[in-house]
Amino acid sequence: MLQTQRKDLADIITERRSINSFSDKPVSEEVIIDLLETAKWAPDHGVREPWRFILCLDNGKEHLLEAMLAYNSQCKKPKNPDKIRAKIMGPSAHLLVINNAETNRKKWEENYGAASALIQNFQLCAWEQGIGMIWKTGSYIDNDTFKEAMHIDSDETIIGLMQIGYPDQIPEAKPRTTVLNKITTLK
């Protein structure tokens, strides 16, 4: 049985793709919460659970859009607001993954690793259910105007913005380098 589960997990890992094009089919809040309940079992040094989430659905996407447009207005090279609107309104949901403030560098790195593992668990659990997403980390994640608009403390760290939805298109896999080119074995 363990071998079968392992193969299924391996398939999910290798078949998962970052999705940029979403269908109109909504992903419910309940489904997202259930996925996060599983994803929270990520490796987490000291079980600090450093994360919190802001889930943007329906009118919440409008709030996120306003925050993005406020950030965009401060950029040296602002993007087309219509393109920003399409990126925000297209996916069914957006999830901001935020880590607690941490001044100790070692703990900050451990917390970042834990949140990253949670995000990967979240993506894999979603993919298993036919839900796709993409992990975004634009320069807005460090912008005080964006953070304030989204009710994020200036010393908290945004680990990523997950755009979530059912895929409209699934891109082809990009080639990966064999691990044999990346490993040094000491015997």
GROMACS .gro file of C-alpha atoms in nm, residues 1 10 24 27-30 44 74 99 102 106 109 112 118 128 130 137 141 144-145 148 151 163-164 168:
model
   26
    1MET     CA    1   0.000   0.000   0.000
   10ALA     CA    2   0.520   1.124  -0.704
   24ASP     CA    3  -1.482   3.072  -1.420
   27VAL     CA    4  -1.322   2.740  -0.559
   28SER     CA    5  -1.517   2.760  -0.234
   29GLU     CA    6  -1.386   2.901   0.092
   30GLU     CA    7  -1.460   2.563   0.252
   44ASP     CA    8   0.796   2.339   1.114
   74GLN     CA    9   0.402   5.441  -0.652
   99ASN     CA   10   0.472   3.512   0.856
  102GLU     CA   11   1.090   3.772   1.366
  106LYS     CA   12   1.788   3.179   1.228
  109GLU     CA   13   1.484   3.143   0.804
  112TYR     CA   14   1.031   3.104   0.599
  118LEU     CA   15   0.314   2.473   0.383
  128GLU     CA   16  -0.486   1.643  -0.637
  130GLY     CA   17  -0.794   1.953  -0.987
  137THR     CA   18   0.622   3.724  -0.499
  141ILE     CA   19   0.535   4.206  -0.081
  144ASP     CA   20   0.429   4.949   0.313
  145THR     CA   21   0.136   5.099   0.119
  148GLU     CA   22  -0.118   4.874   0.516
  151HIS     CA   23  -0.389   4.505   0.716
  163GLN     CA   24  -0.365   3.288  -0.713
  164ILE     CA   25  -0.612   2.999  -0.694
  168ASP     CA   26  -0.841   2.687  -1.798
   0.00000   0.00000   0.00000
